Short mmCIF file of C-alpha atoms in Angstrom, two decimals:
data_model
loop_
_atom_site.label_atom_id
_atom_site.label_comp_id
_atom_site.label_asym_id
_atom_site.label_seq_id
_atom_site.Cartn_x
_atom_site.Cartn_y
_atom_site.Cartn_z
CA MET A 1 -5.83 -12.30 25.73
CA LEU A 2 -7.03 -11.04 22.26
CA GLU A 3 -9.71 -14.10 21.04
CA THR A 4 -10.86 -13.02 17.03
CA LYS A 5 -11.69 -15.77 14.80
CA PHE A 6 -10.73 -12.93 11.90
CA LEU A 7 -7.27 -13.23 13.14
CA TYR A 8 -5.33 -15.06 10.80
CA VAL A 9 -7.39 -13.34 8.58
CA VAL A 10 -6.78 -9.77 8.99
CA LEU A 11 -2.70 -10.99 10.07
CA MET A 12 -2.40 -12.61 6.32
CA ALA A 13 -4.51 -8.33 4.89
CA LEU A 14 -1.46 -7.06 6.65
CA SER A 15 1.01 -9.01 6.18
CA LEU A 16 -0.25 -8.49 1.87
CA ALA A 17 -0.25 -4.87 2.03
CA GLY A 18 2.57 -3.03 3.27
CA PRO A 19 4.12 -5.47 -0.64
CA LEU A 20 1.16 -4.37 -2.76
CA PHE A 21 1.33 -2.00 -1.99
CA LEU A 22 5.47 -0.99 -2.99
CA SER A 23 5.11 -2.99 -5.72
CA PHE A 24 4.02 -0.08 -7.96
CA ASP A 25 7.61 1.13 -6.82
CA ARG A 26 9.75 2.20 -10.03
CA LYS A 27 12.85 1.00 -9.43
CA VAL A 28 11.42 -3.17 -8.98
CA ALA A 29 8.25 -2.86 -10.75
CA PHE A 30 7.03 -5.57 -9.77
CA TYR A 31 3.02 -5.58 -10.63
CA LYS A 32 5.49 -5.99 -13.92
CA SER A 33 6.09 -9.85 -13.05
CA PHE A 34 2.06 -10.50 -11.81
CA VAL A 35 1.44 -13.21 -14.54
CA PRO A 36 4.64 -15.14 -13.97
CA LEU A 37 3.97 -14.07 -10.45
CA LEU A 38 0.63 -16.58 -10.42
CA LEU A 39 1.93 -18.98 -13.01
CA ALA A 40 4.38 -19.25 -10.16
CA ILE A 41 1.83 -19.39 -6.78
CA LEU A 42 -1.01 -21.14 -8.09
CA PRO A 43 0.60 -24.70 -8.32
CA VAL A 44 3.39 -24.56 -5.90
CA SER A 45 1.14 -23.90 -3.59
CA PHE A 46 -1.99 -26.35 -4.74
CA PHE A 47 0.80 -29.01 -4.38
CA PHE A 48 1.55 -27.61 0.73
CA ILE A 49 -1.93 -27.15 0.48
CA VAL A 50 -2.47 -30.80 -0.47
CA TRP A 51 -0.11 -31.34 1.41
CA ASP A 52 -1.59 -29.65 4.54
CA ILE A 53 -5.09 -31.73 4.30
CA ALA A 54 -3.08 -34.50 4.66
CA PHE A 55 -1.26 -34.17 7.63
CA THR A 56 -4.26 -31.96 8.44
CA GLU A 57 -6.11 -34.87 8.61
CA LEU A 58 -3.34 -37.16 9.96
CA GLY A 59 -3.35 -34.82 13.22
CA VAL A 60 0.59 -33.21 12.60
CA TRP A 61 -1.09 -29.76 12.95
CA GLY A 62 -3.94 -28.64 13.25
CA PHE A 63 -5.78 -24.64 13.88
CA ASN A 64 -7.33 -22.94 17.19
CA GLU A 65 -10.80 -21.71 16.56
CA LYS A 66 -10.46 -19.46 18.93
CA TYR A 67 -8.60 -17.83 15.72
CA ILE A 68 -9.81 -19.05 13.00
CA THR A 69 -13.60 -18.20 10.37
CA GLY A 70 -16.51 -21.15 10.41
CA ILE A 71 -15.09 -20.75 7.10
CA SER A 72 -13.07 -23.66 5.64
CA PHE A 73 -12.52 -26.10 2.82
CA ALA A 74 -10.63 -30.19 3.20
CA GLY A 75 -10.83 -28.82 6.66
CA LEU A 76 -8.00 -26.15 6.07
CA PRO A 77 -9.68 -22.87 8.09
CA LEU A 78 -9.54 -19.54 4.50
CA GLY A 79 -7.01 -17.98 5.85
CA GLU A 80 -4.14 -21.00 5.40
CA TYR A 81 -5.80 -20.87 2.27
CA LEU A 82 -4.45 -17.21 2.11
CA PHE A 83 -1.70 -18.03 3.84
CA PHE A 84 -0.14 -19.88 0.34
CA LEU A 85 -1.10 -17.16 -1.63
CA VAL A 86 -0.08 -14.08 0.13
CA ILE A 87 3.23 -15.42 2.21
CA PRO A 88 4.16 -16.13 -1.56
CA TYR A 89 3.93 -13.09 -2.86
CA CYS A 90 5.50 -10.89 -0.23
CA CYS A 91 8.65 -13.99 -0.04
CA LEU A 92 9.17 -12.76 -4.03
CA PHE A 93 8.17 -9.50 -3.82
CA ILE A 94 11.66 -9.03 -1.50
CA TYR A 95 13.57 -11.19 -3.54
CA GLU A 96 12.91 -8.74 -6.39
CA VAL A 97 13.82 -5.67 -4.28
CA MET A 98 17.08 -7.29 -2.94
CA LYS A 99 18.00 -7.76 -7.14
CA ALA A 100 16.65 -4.78 -8.17
CA TYR A 101 18.54 -2.14 -4.53
CA PHE A 102 21.26 -4.90 -4.00
CA PRO A 103 23.02 -6.19 -7.51
CA ASN A 104 26.85 -6.34 -6.90
CA HIS A 105 25.42 -8.69 -3.86
CA ARG A 106 24.03 -11.77 -4.62
CA LEU A 107 26.15 -14.44 -2.97
CA GLU A 108 26.93 -16.18 -5.93
CA SER A 109 29.85 -17.22 -4.90
CA PHE A 110 28.50 -18.55 -1.90
CA ALA A 111 25.77 -20.89 -3.68
CA GLN A 112 27.30 -24.17 -4.37
CA PRO A 113 28.59 -24.04 -1.01
CA ILE A 114 26.37 -23.05 0.92
CA SER A 115 23.24 -25.64 -1.68
CA ASN A 116 26.00 -28.78 -0.88
CA PHE A 117 25.44 -28.35 3.47
CA LEU A 118 21.63 -27.51 2.95
CA ILE A 119 21.76 -31.13 1.75
CA GLY A 120 24.27 -32.58 3.85
CA PHE A 121 22.30 -31.50 6.95
CA ALA A 122 18.84 -31.79 5.61
CA ALA A 123 20.12 -35.32 4.56
CA VAL A 124 21.21 -35.83 8.32
CA ILE A 125 18.42 -34.25 9.71
CA ALA A 126 15.98 -37.24 8.12
CA ILE A 127 17.49 -40.52 8.22
CA ILE A 128 18.06 -39.57 12.34
CA TYR A 129 14.54 -37.93 12.30
CA TYR A 130 13.07 -41.06 10.01
CA ASP A 131 9.77 -41.50 12.96
CA ARG A 132 8.65 -37.38 13.29
CA LEU A 133 6.18 -37.39 10.11
CA TYR A 134 6.83 -33.53 9.29
CA THR A 135 10.71 -33.47 10.48
CA VAL A 136 11.78 -36.57 7.66
CA PHE A 137 9.25 -35.85 5.21
CA ASN A 138 9.98 -32.23 4.86
CA PHE A 139 13.93 -32.24 4.78
CA SER A 140 13.47 -35.35 2.94
CA LEU A 141 11.55 -32.53 0.14
CA LEU A 142 14.20 -29.75 0.98
CA ALA A 143 17.13 -32.05 0.21
CA LEU A 144 15.68 -33.64 -3.29
CA THR A 145 14.78 -29.87 -4.67
CA ILE A 146 18.94 -27.97 -3.67
CA ILE A 147 20.47 -31.40 -4.91
CA TYR A 148 18.31 -30.93 -8.42
CA PHE A 149 18.70 -26.90 -9.23
CA SER A 150 21.59 -26.44 -7.62
CA LYS A 151 23.61 -29.49 -9.42
CA ARG A 152 21.39 -30.06 -12.21
CA SER A 153 19.98 -28.13 -13.10
CA ARG A 154 22.04 -25.32 -12.11
CA ALA A 155 20.74 -22.29 -10.64
CA PRO A 156 21.56 -18.62 -11.47
CA TRP A 157 19.57 -17.54 -9.02
CA LEU A 158 19.97 -19.61 -6.21
CA GLY A 159 22.97 -16.80 -5.12
CA GLY A 160 20.33 -14.65 -4.56
CA PHE A 161 17.58 -16.06 -3.13
CA TYR A 162 18.96 -17.33 -0.58
CA LEU A 163 20.84 -13.91 0.55
CA ALA A 164 17.14 -12.75 0.60
CA PHE A 165 16.39 -15.80 2.47
CA VAL A 166 18.08 -14.38 4.73
CA VAL A 167 16.00 -11.31 5.04
CA ILE A 168 12.86 -12.95 4.56
CA CYS A 169 13.69 -15.22 7.06
CA ILE A 170 12.67 -11.39 9.61
CA PRO A 171 9.73 -10.78 8.93
CA PHE A 172 8.56 -14.75 8.18
CA LEU A 173 10.16 -15.09 12.90
CA ILE A 174 7.34 -12.26 13.47
CA ILE A 175 4.23 -13.74 11.61
CA ASN A 176 4.92 -17.40 12.22
CA GLY A 177 5.23 -16.21 15.75
CA ILE A 178 2.08 -14.79 16.23
CA LEU A 179 0.50 -17.80 14.56
CA THR A 180 2.62 -20.15 16.92
CA GLY A 181 2.09 -18.50 20.30
CA THR A 182 4.90 -16.05 20.61
CA LEU A 183 2.26 -13.33 21.05
CA LEU A 184 -0.86 -15.16 22.45
CA ALA A 185 -1.29 -17.33 25.01
CA GLU A 186 -2.16 -19.74 23.15
CA GLU A 187 -1.24 -20.61 19.34
CA VAL A 188 -3.22 -20.36 15.98
CA VAL A 189 -1.33 -22.73 14.79
CA TRP A 190 -1.03 -26.14 16.76
CA TYR A 191 1.48 -28.66 15.97
CA ASN A 192 1.53 -33.07 17.58
CA SER A 193 4.82 -33.12 19.02
CA LYS A 194 5.43 -36.91 17.98
CA ALA A 195 4.99 -35.10 14.56
CA ILE A 196 9.07 -32.58 15.04
CA ILE A 197 12.28 -32.94 16.36
CA GLY A 198 11.05 -29.99 19.65
CA LEU A 199 12.86 -27.58 18.88
CA ARG A 200 11.64 -24.01 18.23
CA VAL A 201 13.19 -20.97 17.23
CA GLY A 202 10.34 -18.88 19.85
CA THR A 203 7.66 -21.34 19.75
CA ILE A 204 8.23 -21.33 15.82
CA PRO A 205 9.42 -25.07 15.25
CA VAL A 206 12.73 -25.38 13.32
CA GLU A 207 11.10 -27.48 10.87
CA ASP A 208 8.77 -24.43 9.34
CA PHE A 209 11.99 -22.88 8.82
CA PHE A 210 13.31 -25.32 6.49
CA TYR A 211 8.98 -25.70 5.59
CA ALA A 212 9.50 -22.19 4.02
CA LEU A 213 12.40 -22.42 2.62
CA LEU A 214 10.80 -25.03 0.67
CA GLN A 215 7.89 -23.07 -1.03
CA ILE A 216 10.07 -20.32 -1.92
CA MET A 217 12.52 -22.29 -3.39
CA LEU A 218 10.01 -23.98 -5.66
CA THR A 219 8.16 -21.04 -6.92
CA THR A 220 10.86 -18.72 -7.11
CA ALA A 221 12.03 -21.39 -9.40
CA LEU A 222 9.30 -21.35 -11.51
CA PHE A 223 9.03 -16.63 -11.45
CA GLU A 224 12.39 -17.23 -12.41
CA HIS A 225 11.26 -19.71 -15.84
CA PHE A 226 8.46 -18.08 -16.63
CA LYS A 227 9.38 -14.34 -15.83
CA HIS A 228 12.53 -15.48 -19.12
CA LYS A 229 10.03 -17.09 -20.92
CA ARG A 230 7.76 -14.10 -20.55
CA ILE A 231 11.00 -12.40 -21.58
CA SER A 232 12.53 -14.02 -24.62
CA LYS A 233 8.64 -14.71 -26.16
CA ASN A 234 8.25 -9.88 -26.46
CA GLN A 235 12.29 -10.55 -27.51
CA ILE A 236 10.77 -12.25 -30.52
#
């Protein structure tokens, strides 16, 4: 059995290595977006870290001490803080790569139907599992978020985002699979069975996929906002 207190930190470092190196690819030139990227990641990460701290305190989830360093703050280990910086970076990198290399395949015509399905699905799950804290909180926020971006602001980037998220799910399965115990004899991150539906993809609670969808959607929205704001400013 692999037992190292640096597992979580090392996993985040390995996750970042490829996207960071490829950020200087000429076609994508992701490095040119570092400022709007930072402005997008920080506020969203702050919200999710507060959520994380609260749910850790409530016993919704927790961390296996065998696989985390002794460095922690407010009940969260170092690796968890790195997660909220590294994973959004990697996901937005994929999002920008998809836009650069597949500009004509962004699912624009399917964005609204997909949004409508997700809104209905998330709302139904939140109602049915109202007594599961992670489930109801996660799906309720997701439904409200998609309603805002698809109905209120009619975000033009939704089609590209949905397509990119399909690709994002591939590394997500690997990384979250490791954290939830797919490749280890036990979990790095554990979940309270009373706070989730109990349905898992491998070892990953199904809620985590929609948690990721919510987190990356919010980050993408701010990223697009600050990126276009910067472009408009440079054109003046």
